[in-house]
Amino acid sequence: MNALLIVDVQNDFLPGGALAVPAGDQVIPVINALQDYFELVVATQDWHPPNHKSFASNHAGKKPFDLIDLNGLQQTLWPDHCIQGSWGANWPAALNMNRSEAVFRKGTNPEIDSYSAFYDNGQRKSTGLADYLRGKKVTRLYITGLCADICVFFTALDSLQEGFESFIIEDATCPLDAKDVIKTNQAFIEKGGKIVRSEAII
Ligand code: VGL
Ligand code: ZN
């Protein structure tokens, strides 16, 4: 069984949002079109409390994109984004969310960030996504969304580790940093992942 995963397609990651991905809105029509080709669609939502320690604003003297040690893990500091219940955390109006059978929220613990849809950044706590997918007899996971070089990438690595045949649909993702995504895609391929384009599915 194949499943489509929509990672963090939220207002704050789109042009006009707090942590905007350049041209991030271009993934929306592609993701909308892809959903017709999957029996199961699932989404994730970055969902931070206002005191989340990945926010530069919660560290005196720090600014966005500074690096710190957060409870033993290297942490990039971000502008405040995807605050629980805010406009920025919400879905863009143009995204079809009717097909998503479940939404897995992540980044809720203020002490640790959570890029992957499966685990927090310390691999300490599971979101339950892997068991949910196994319960639905999913064997192949097709990953879309934002940002290609961060949450999509870490989700894709964990998907491989959880034993799913794992695909990133390249034109249904968009990077925060165009240089980084070349390296992250390469790392994904080296671990056995596959990069495809939506034309191969639609
Ligand atoms: C993300 C940075 C911080 C993402 C989430 O969805 O890629 N990036 N929080
Ligand atoms: Zn975040």
PDB file of C-alpha atoms and ligand atoms in Angstrom:
ATOM      1  CA  MET A   1       0.000   0.000   0.000  1.00  0.00           C
ATOM      2  CA  ASN A   2       1.246   3.489  -0.917  1.00  0.00           C
ATOM      3  CA  ALA A   3       0.751   6.581   1.249  1.00  0.00           C
ATOM      4  CA  LEU A   4       1.297  10.257   0.517  1.00  0.00           C
ATOM      5  CA  LEU A   5       2.723  12.349   3.360  1.00  0.00           C
ATOM      6  CA  ILE A   6       2.322  16.157   3.330  1.00  0.00           C
ATOM      7  CA  VAL A   7       4.981  17.717   5.581  1.00  0.00           C
ATOM      8  CA  ASP A   8       4.436  21.164   7.150  1.00  0.00           C
ATOM      9  CA  VAL A   9       2.664  22.983   4.290  1.00  0.00           C
ATOM     10  CA  GLN A  10       1.680  25.834   6.625  1.00  0.00           C
ATOM     11  CA  ASN A  11       1.315  29.586   6.155  1.00  0.00           C
ATOM     12  CA  ASP A  12       4.544  30.435   8.019  1.00  0.00           C
ATOM     13  CA  PHE A  13       6.625  28.425   5.507  1.00  0.00           C
ATOM     14  CA  LEU A  14       5.086  30.185   2.496  1.00  0.00           C
ATOM     15  CA  PRO A  15       5.928  33.610   1.044  1.00  0.00           C
ATOM     16  CA  GLY A  16       4.537  36.166   3.522  1.00  0.00           C
ATOM     17  CA  GLY A  17       5.077  33.812   6.483  1.00  0.00           C
ATOM     18  CA  ALA A  18       7.533  34.050   9.372  1.00  0.00           C
ATOM     19  CA  LEU A  19       9.980  31.437   8.016  1.00  0.00           C
ATOM     20  CA  ALA A  20       9.180  31.688   4.329  1.00  0.00           C
ATOM     21  CA  VAL A  21      10.563  29.183   1.836  1.00  0.00           C
ATOM     22  CA  PRO A  22      11.276  31.012  -1.443  1.00  0.00           C
ATOM     23  CA  ALA A  23       8.554  29.978  -3.936  1.00  0.00           C
ATOM     24  CA  GLY A  24       7.242  27.506  -1.339  1.00  0.00           C
ATOM     25  CA  ASP A  25       3.682  28.077  -2.564  1.00  0.00           C
ATOM     26  CA  GLN A  26       4.538  26.327  -5.845  1.00  0.00           C
ATOM     27  CA  VAL A  27       4.258  22.949  -4.132  1.00  0.00           C
ATOM     28  CA  ILE A  28       0.538  23.441  -3.408  1.00  0.00           C
ATOM     29  CA  PRO A  29      -0.980  22.686  -6.851  1.00  0.00           C
ATOM     30  CA  VAL A  30       1.370  19.711  -7.241  1.00  0.00           C
ATOM     31  CA  ILE A  31       0.381  18.252  -3.845  1.00  0.00           C
ATOM     32  CA  ASN A  32      -3.308  18.860  -4.600  1.00  0.00           C
ATOM     33  CA  ALA A  33      -3.023  16.959  -7.888  1.00  0.00           C
ATOM     34  CA  LEU A  34      -1.042  14.066  -6.372  1.00  0.00           C
ATOM     35  CA  GLN A  35      -3.676  13.249  -3.748  1.00  0.00           C
ATOM     36  CA  ASP A  36      -6.008  11.628  -6.311  1.00  0.00           C
ATOM     37  CA  TYR A  37      -3.383   8.935  -6.897  1.00  0.00           C
ATOM     38  CA  PHE A  38      -3.123   7.716  -3.285  1.00  0.00           C
ATOM     39  CA  GLU A  39      -5.485   5.646  -1.158  1.00  0.00           C
ATOM     40  CA  LEU A  40      -4.064   7.171   2.017  1.00  0.00           C
ATOM     41  CA  VAL A  41      -3.010  10.790   2.618  1.00  0.00           C
ATOM     42  CA  VAL A  42      -1.495  11.925   5.930  1.00  0.00           C
ATOM     43  CA  ALA A  43      -0.106  15.319   6.970  1.00  0.00           C
ATOM     44  CA  THR A  44       2.167  16.834   9.595  1.00  0.00           C
ATOM     45  CA  GLN A  45       1.920  20.201  11.258  1.00  0.00           C
ATOM     46  CA  ASP A  46       4.791  22.047  12.966  1.00  0.00           C
ATOM     47  CA  TRP A  47       3.031  23.093  16.190  1.00  0.00           C
ATOM     48  CA  HIS A  48       5.128  25.049  18.676  1.00  0.00           C
ATOM     49  CA  PRO A  49       4.158  26.613  22.015  1.00  0.00           C
ATOM     50  CA  PRO A  50       5.186  30.321  22.250  1.00  0.00           C
ATOM     51  CA  ASN A  51       8.026  29.442  24.678  1.00  0.00           C
ATOM     52  CA  HIS A  52       9.631  26.950  22.285  1.00  0.00           C
ATOM     53  CA  LYS A  53      13.411  27.006  22.662  1.00  0.00           C
ATOM     54  CA  SER A  54      14.027  26.795  18.900  1.00  0.00           C
ATOM     55  CA  PHE A  55      12.898  30.433  18.757  1.00  0.00           C
ATOM     56  CA  ALA A  56      15.686  33.028  18.921  1.00  0.00           C
ATOM     57  CA  SER A  57      13.248  35.282  20.795  1.00  0.00           C
ATOM     58  CA  ASN A  58      13.410  32.906  23.775  1.00  0.00           C
ATOM     59  CA  HIS A  59      17.205  33.356  24.190  1.00  0.00           C
ATOM     60  CA  ALA A  60      18.603  36.711  25.381  1.00  0.00           C
ATOM     61  CA  GLY A  61      21.085  38.198  22.897  1.00  0.00           C
ATOM     62  CA  LYS A  62      20.446  35.601  20.161  1.00  0.00           C
ATOM     63  CA  LYS A  63      19.105  36.146  16.669  1.00  0.00           C
ATOM     64  CA  PRO A  64      17.514  33.885  14.081  1.00  0.00           C
ATOM     65  CA  PHE A  65      19.932  31.424  12.415  1.00  0.00           C
ATOM     66  CA  ASP A  66      22.413  31.538  15.335  1.00  0.00           C
ATOM     67  CA  LEU A  67      23.487  28.072  16.525  1.00  0.00           C
ATOM     68  CA  ILE A  68      23.227  27.027  20.169  1.00  0.00           C
ATOM     69  CA  ASP A  69      23.425  23.881  22.259  1.00  0.00           C
ATOM     70  CA  LEU A  70      19.914  22.911  23.350  1.00  0.00           C
ATOM     71  CA  ASN A  71      19.848  20.107  25.933  1.00  0.00           C
ATOM     72  CA  GLY A  72      22.882  18.476  24.304  1.00  0.00           C
ATOM     73  CA  LEU A  73      21.812  18.883  20.667  1.00  0.00           C
ATOM     74  CA  GLN A  74      22.992  21.523  18.194  1.00  0.00           C
ATOM     75  CA  GLN A  75      20.032  23.790  17.466  1.00  0.00           C
ATOM     76  CA  THR A  76      19.560  26.421  14.754  1.00  0.00           C
ATOM     77  CA  LEU A  77      17.522  29.278  16.160  1.00  0.00           C
ATOM     78  CA  TRP A  78      14.517  30.304  14.096  1.00  0.00           C
ATOM     79  CA  PRO A  79      12.181  33.263  13.961  1.00  0.00           C
ATOM     80  CA  ASP A  80       8.964  32.565  15.912  1.00  0.00           C
ATOM     81  CA  HIS A  81       6.927  30.318  13.599  1.00  0.00           C
ATOM     82  CA  CYS A  82       4.009  27.873  13.590  1.00  0.00           C
ATOM     83  CA  ILE A  83       2.784  28.909  17.024  1.00  0.00           C
ATOM     84  CA  GLN A  84      -0.096  26.659  18.126  1.00  0.00           C
ATOM     85  CA  GLY A  85      -3.423  28.060  16.952  1.00  0.00           C
ATOM     86  CA  SER A  86      -1.916  30.998  15.045  1.00  0.00           C
ATOM     87  CA  TRP A  87      -2.505  31.942  11.391  1.00  0.00           C
ATOM     88  CA  GLY A  88       1.075  30.923  10.599  1.00  0.00           C
ATOM     89  CA  ALA A  89       0.503  27.390  11.893  1.00  0.00           C
ATOM     90  CA  ASN A  90      -2.638  26.986   9.825  1.00  0.00           C
ATOM     91  CA  TRP A  91      -3.028  25.459   6.366  1.00  0.00           C
ATOM     92  CA  PRO A  92      -2.980  27.755   3.350  1.00  0.00           C
ATOM     93  CA  ALA A  93      -6.463  28.156   1.848  1.00  0.00           C
ATOM     94  CA  ALA A  94      -5.287  26.768  -1.494  1.00  0.00           C
ATOM     95  CA  LEU A  95      -4.120  23.429  -0.040  1.00  0.00           C
ATOM     96  CA  ASN A  96      -6.621  20.585  -0.190  1.00  0.00           C
ATOM     97  CA  MET A  97      -6.634  19.123   3.327  1.00  0.00           C
ATOM     98  CA  ASN A  98      -9.885  17.176   2.915  1.00  0.00           C
ATOM     99  CA  ARG A  99      -8.128  13.959   1.965  1.00  0.00           C
ATOM    100  CA  SER A 100      -5.789  13.822   4.988  1.00  0.00           C
ATOM    101  CA  GLU A 101      -7.016  11.042   7.286  1.00  0.00           C
ATOM    102  CA  ALA A 102      -4.732  12.097  10.121  1.00  0.00           C
ATOM    103  CA  VAL A 103      -2.518  15.016  11.087  1.00  0.00           C
ATOM    104  CA  PHE A 104       0.579  14.375  13.199  1.00  0.00           C
ATOM    105  CA  ARG A 105       1.662  17.447  15.165  1.00  0.00           C
ATOM    106  CA  LYS A 106       5.297  17.900  16.135  1.00  0.00           C
ATOM    107  CA  GLY A 107       7.527  20.388  17.947  1.00  0.00           C
ATOM    108  CA  THR A 108       5.144  20.647  20.892  1.00  0.00           C
ATOM    109  CA  ASN A 109       7.810  20.092  23.603  1.00  0.00           C
ATOM    110  CA  PRO A 110       9.526  23.473  24.243  1.00  0.00           C
ATOM    111  CA  GLU A 111      12.811  21.748  25.203  1.00  0.00           C
ATOM    112  CA  ILE A 112      13.483  19.928  21.915  1.00  0.00           C
ATOM    113  CA  ASP A 113      12.909  20.587  18.218  1.00  0.00           C
ATOM    114  CA  SER A 114      11.288  18.046  15.942  1.00  0.00           C
ATOM    115  CA  TYR A 115      12.140  18.129  12.254  1.00  0.00           C
ATOM    116  CA  SER A 116      11.127  14.584  11.375  1.00  0.00           C
ATOM    117  CA  ALA A 117       7.489  13.520  11.207  1.00  0.00           C
ATOM    118  CA  PHE A 118       8.497  10.326  13.070  1.00  0.00           C
ATOM    119  CA  TYR A 119      10.716  11.412  15.996  1.00  0.00           C
ATOM    120  CA  ASP A 120      12.023  14.480  17.808  1.00  0.00           C
ATOM    121  CA  ASN A 121      15.590  15.559  16.970  1.00  0.00           C
ATOM    122  CA  GLY A 122      17.071  13.408  19.747  1.00  0.00           C
ATOM    123  CA  GLN A 123      15.078  10.369  18.552  1.00  0.00           C
ATOM    124  CA  ARG A 124      13.745  10.345  22.133  1.00  0.00           C
ATOM    125  CA  LYS A 125      10.005  10.440  21.506  1.00  0.00           C
ATOM    126  CA  SER A 126       7.982   8.986  18.652  1.00  0.00           C
ATOM    127  CA  THR A 127       4.999  10.759  17.105  1.00  0.00           C
ATOM    128  CA  GLY A 128       3.358   7.388  16.472  1.00  0.00           C
ATOM    129  CA  LEU A 129       3.427   7.891  12.683  1.00  0.00           C
ATOM    130  CA  ALA A 130       5.398   4.713  11.908  1.00  0.00           C
ATOM    131  CA  ASP A 131       3.010   2.472  13.851  1.00  0.00           C
ATOM    132  CA  TYR A 132       0.027   4.280  12.322  1.00  0.00           C
ATOM    133  CA  LEU A 133       1.336   3.608   8.804  1.00  0.00           C
ATOM    134  CA  ARG A 134       2.159  -0.031   9.600  1.00  0.00           C
ATOM    135  CA  GLY A 135      -1.344  -0.403  11.008  1.00  0.00           C
ATOM    136  CA  LYS A 136      -2.661   0.750   7.620  1.00  0.00           C
ATOM    137  CA  LYS A 137      -0.374  -1.782   5.856  1.00  0.00           C
ATOM    138  CA  VAL A 138       1.665   0.951   4.207  1.00  0.00           C
ATOM    139  CA  THR A 139       4.927  -0.247   2.674  1.00  0.00           C
ATOM    140  CA  ARG A 140       5.811   2.702   0.410  1.00  0.00           C
ATOM    141  CA  LEU A 141       5.836   6.319   1.612  1.00  0.00           C
ATOM    142  CA  TYR A 142       5.850   9.254  -0.817  1.00  0.00           C
ATOM    143  CA  ILE A 143       6.995  12.443   0.904  1.00  0.00           C
ATOM    144  CA  THR A 144       6.070  16.013  -0.091  1.00  0.00           C
ATOM    145  CA  GLY A 145       6.072  19.449   1.543  1.00  0.00           C
ATOM    146  CA  LEU A 146       8.352  21.944   3.276  1.00  0.00           C
ATOM    147  CA  CYS A 147      11.208  22.515   3.797  1.00  0.00           C
ATOM    148  CA  ALA A 148      12.911  20.048   1.452  1.00  0.00           C
ATOM    149  CA  ASP A 149      16.295  20.440   3.174  1.00  0.00           C
ATOM    150  CA  ILE A 150      15.007  20.234   6.772  1.00  0.00           C
ATOM    151  CA  CYS A 151      11.747  18.570   7.790  1.00  0.00           C
ATOM    152  CA  VAL A 152      11.226  16.682   4.522  1.00  0.00           C
ATOM    153  CA  PHE A 153      14.815  15.407   4.651  1.00  0.00           C
ATOM    154  CA  PHE A 154      14.748  14.228   8.276  1.00  0.00           C
ATOM    155  CA  THR A 155      11.329  12.662   7.728  1.00  0.00           C
ATOM    156  CA  ALA A 156      12.657  10.822   4.672  1.00  0.00           C
ATOM    157  CA  LEU A 157      15.695   9.461   6.571  1.00  0.00           C
ATOM    158  CA  ASP A 158      13.513   8.192   9.417  1.00  0.00           C
ATOM    159  CA  SER A 159      11.106   6.683   6.889  1.00  0.00           C
ATOM    160  CA  LEU A 160      13.958   4.572   5.501  1.00  0.00           C
ATOM    161  CA  GLN A 161      15.067   3.633   9.006  1.00  0.00           C
ATOM    162  CA  GLU A 162      11.513   2.545   9.835  1.00  0.00           C
ATOM    163  CA  GLY A 163      11.656   0.173   6.862  1.00  0.00           C
ATOM    164  CA  PHE A 164       9.369   1.960   4.398  1.00  0.00           C
ATOM    165  CA  GLU A 165      10.332   2.114   0.758  1.00  0.00           C
ATOM    166  CA  SER A 166      10.780   5.875   0.686  1.00  0.00           C
ATOM    167  CA  PHE A 167      10.369   8.443  -2.071  1.00  0.00           C
ATOM    168  CA  ILE A 168      10.747  12.223  -2.106  1.00  0.00           C
ATOM    169  CA  ILE A 169       8.584  13.788  -4.824  1.00  0.00           C
ATOM    170  CA  GLU A 170      11.046  16.502  -5.774  1.00  0.00           C
ATOM    171  CA  ASP A 171       8.696  19.027  -7.406  1.00  0.00           C
ATOM    172  CA  ALA A 172       6.258  18.652  -4.499  1.00  0.00           C
ATOM    173  CA  THR A 173       8.968  19.930  -2.122  1.00  0.00           C
ATOM    174  CA  CYS A 174      10.900  23.187  -1.921  1.00  0.00           C
ATOM    175  CA  PRO A 175      14.078  23.988   0.062  1.00  0.00           C
ATOM    176  CA  LEU A 176      14.778  26.832   2.477  1.00  0.00           C
ATOM    177  CA  ASP A 177      18.381  26.761   1.169  1.00  0.00           C
ATOM    178  CA  ALA A 178      18.946  25.646  -2.429  1.00  0.00           C
ATOM    179  CA  LYS A 179      22.584  24.658  -1.713  1.00  0.00           C
ATOM    180  CA  ASP A 180      21.708  22.457   1.255  1.00  0.00           C
ATOM    181  CA  VAL A 181      19.087  20.418  -0.594  1.00  0.00           C
ATOM    182  CA  ILE A 182      21.674  19.090  -3.058  1.00  0.00           C
ATOM    183  CA  LYS A 183      23.545  17.558  -0.108  1.00  0.00           C
ATOM    184  CA  THR A 184      20.473  16.340   1.769  1.00  0.00           C
ATOM    185  CA  ASN A 185      18.996  14.673  -1.327  1.00  0.00           C
ATOM    186  CA  GLN A 186      22.356  12.978  -1.938  1.00  0.00           C
ATOM    187  CA  ALA A 187      22.450  11.701   1.648  1.00  0.00           C
ATOM    188  CA  PHE A 188      18.910  10.330   1.233  1.00  0.00           C
ATOM    189  CA  ILE A 189      19.819   8.532  -2.009  1.00  0.00           C
ATOM    190  CA  GLU A 190      22.961   7.052  -0.400  1.00  0.00           C
ATOM    191  CA  LYS A 191      20.813   5.513   2.338  1.00  0.00           C
ATOM    192  CA  GLY A 192      18.530   3.874  -0.238  1.00  0.00           C
ATOM    193  CA  GLY A 193      15.920   6.585  -0.824  1.00  0.00           C
ATOM    194  CA  LYS A 194      14.503   7.436  -4.217  1.00  0.00           C
ATOM    195  CA  ILE A 195      13.859  10.891  -5.685  1.00  0.00           C
ATOM    196  CA  VAL A 196      11.000  11.028  -8.198  1.00  0.00           C
ATOM    197  CA  ARG A 197       8.980  13.728  -9.919  1.00  0.00           C
ATOM    198  CA  SER A 198       5.217  14.101  -9.874  1.00  0.00           C
ATOM    199  CA  GLU A 199       4.972  13.301 -13.616  1.00  0.00           C
ATOM    200  CA  ALA A 200       5.981   9.730 -12.752  1.00  0.00           C
ATOM    201  CA  ILE A 201       2.831   9.403 -10.614  1.00  0.00           C
ATOM    202  CA  ILE A 202       0.217  11.673 -12.197  1.00  0.00           C
TER     203      ILE A 202
HETATM  204  C1  VGL B   1      10.980  23.422   9.711  1.00  0.00           C
HETATM  205  C2  VGL B   1      12.624  24.767  10.590  1.00  0.00           C
HETATM  206  C3  VGL B   1      11.948  24.847  11.790  1.00  0.00           C
HETATM  207  C4  VGL B   1      10.453  22.645   8.539  1.00  0.00           C
HETATM  208  C5  VGL B   1      10.302  23.474  10.915  1.00  0.00           C
HETATM  209  O1  VGL B   1       9.234  22.364   8.492  1.00  0.00           O
HETATM  210  O2  VGL B   1      11.250  22.307   7.648  1.00  0.00           O
HETATM  211  N1  VGL B   1      12.130  24.059   9.573  1.00  0.00           N
HETATM  212  N2  VGL B   1      10.791  24.197  11.937  1.00  0.00           N
HETATM  213 ZN    ZN B   2       9.589  24.560  13.658  1.00  0.00          ZN
END
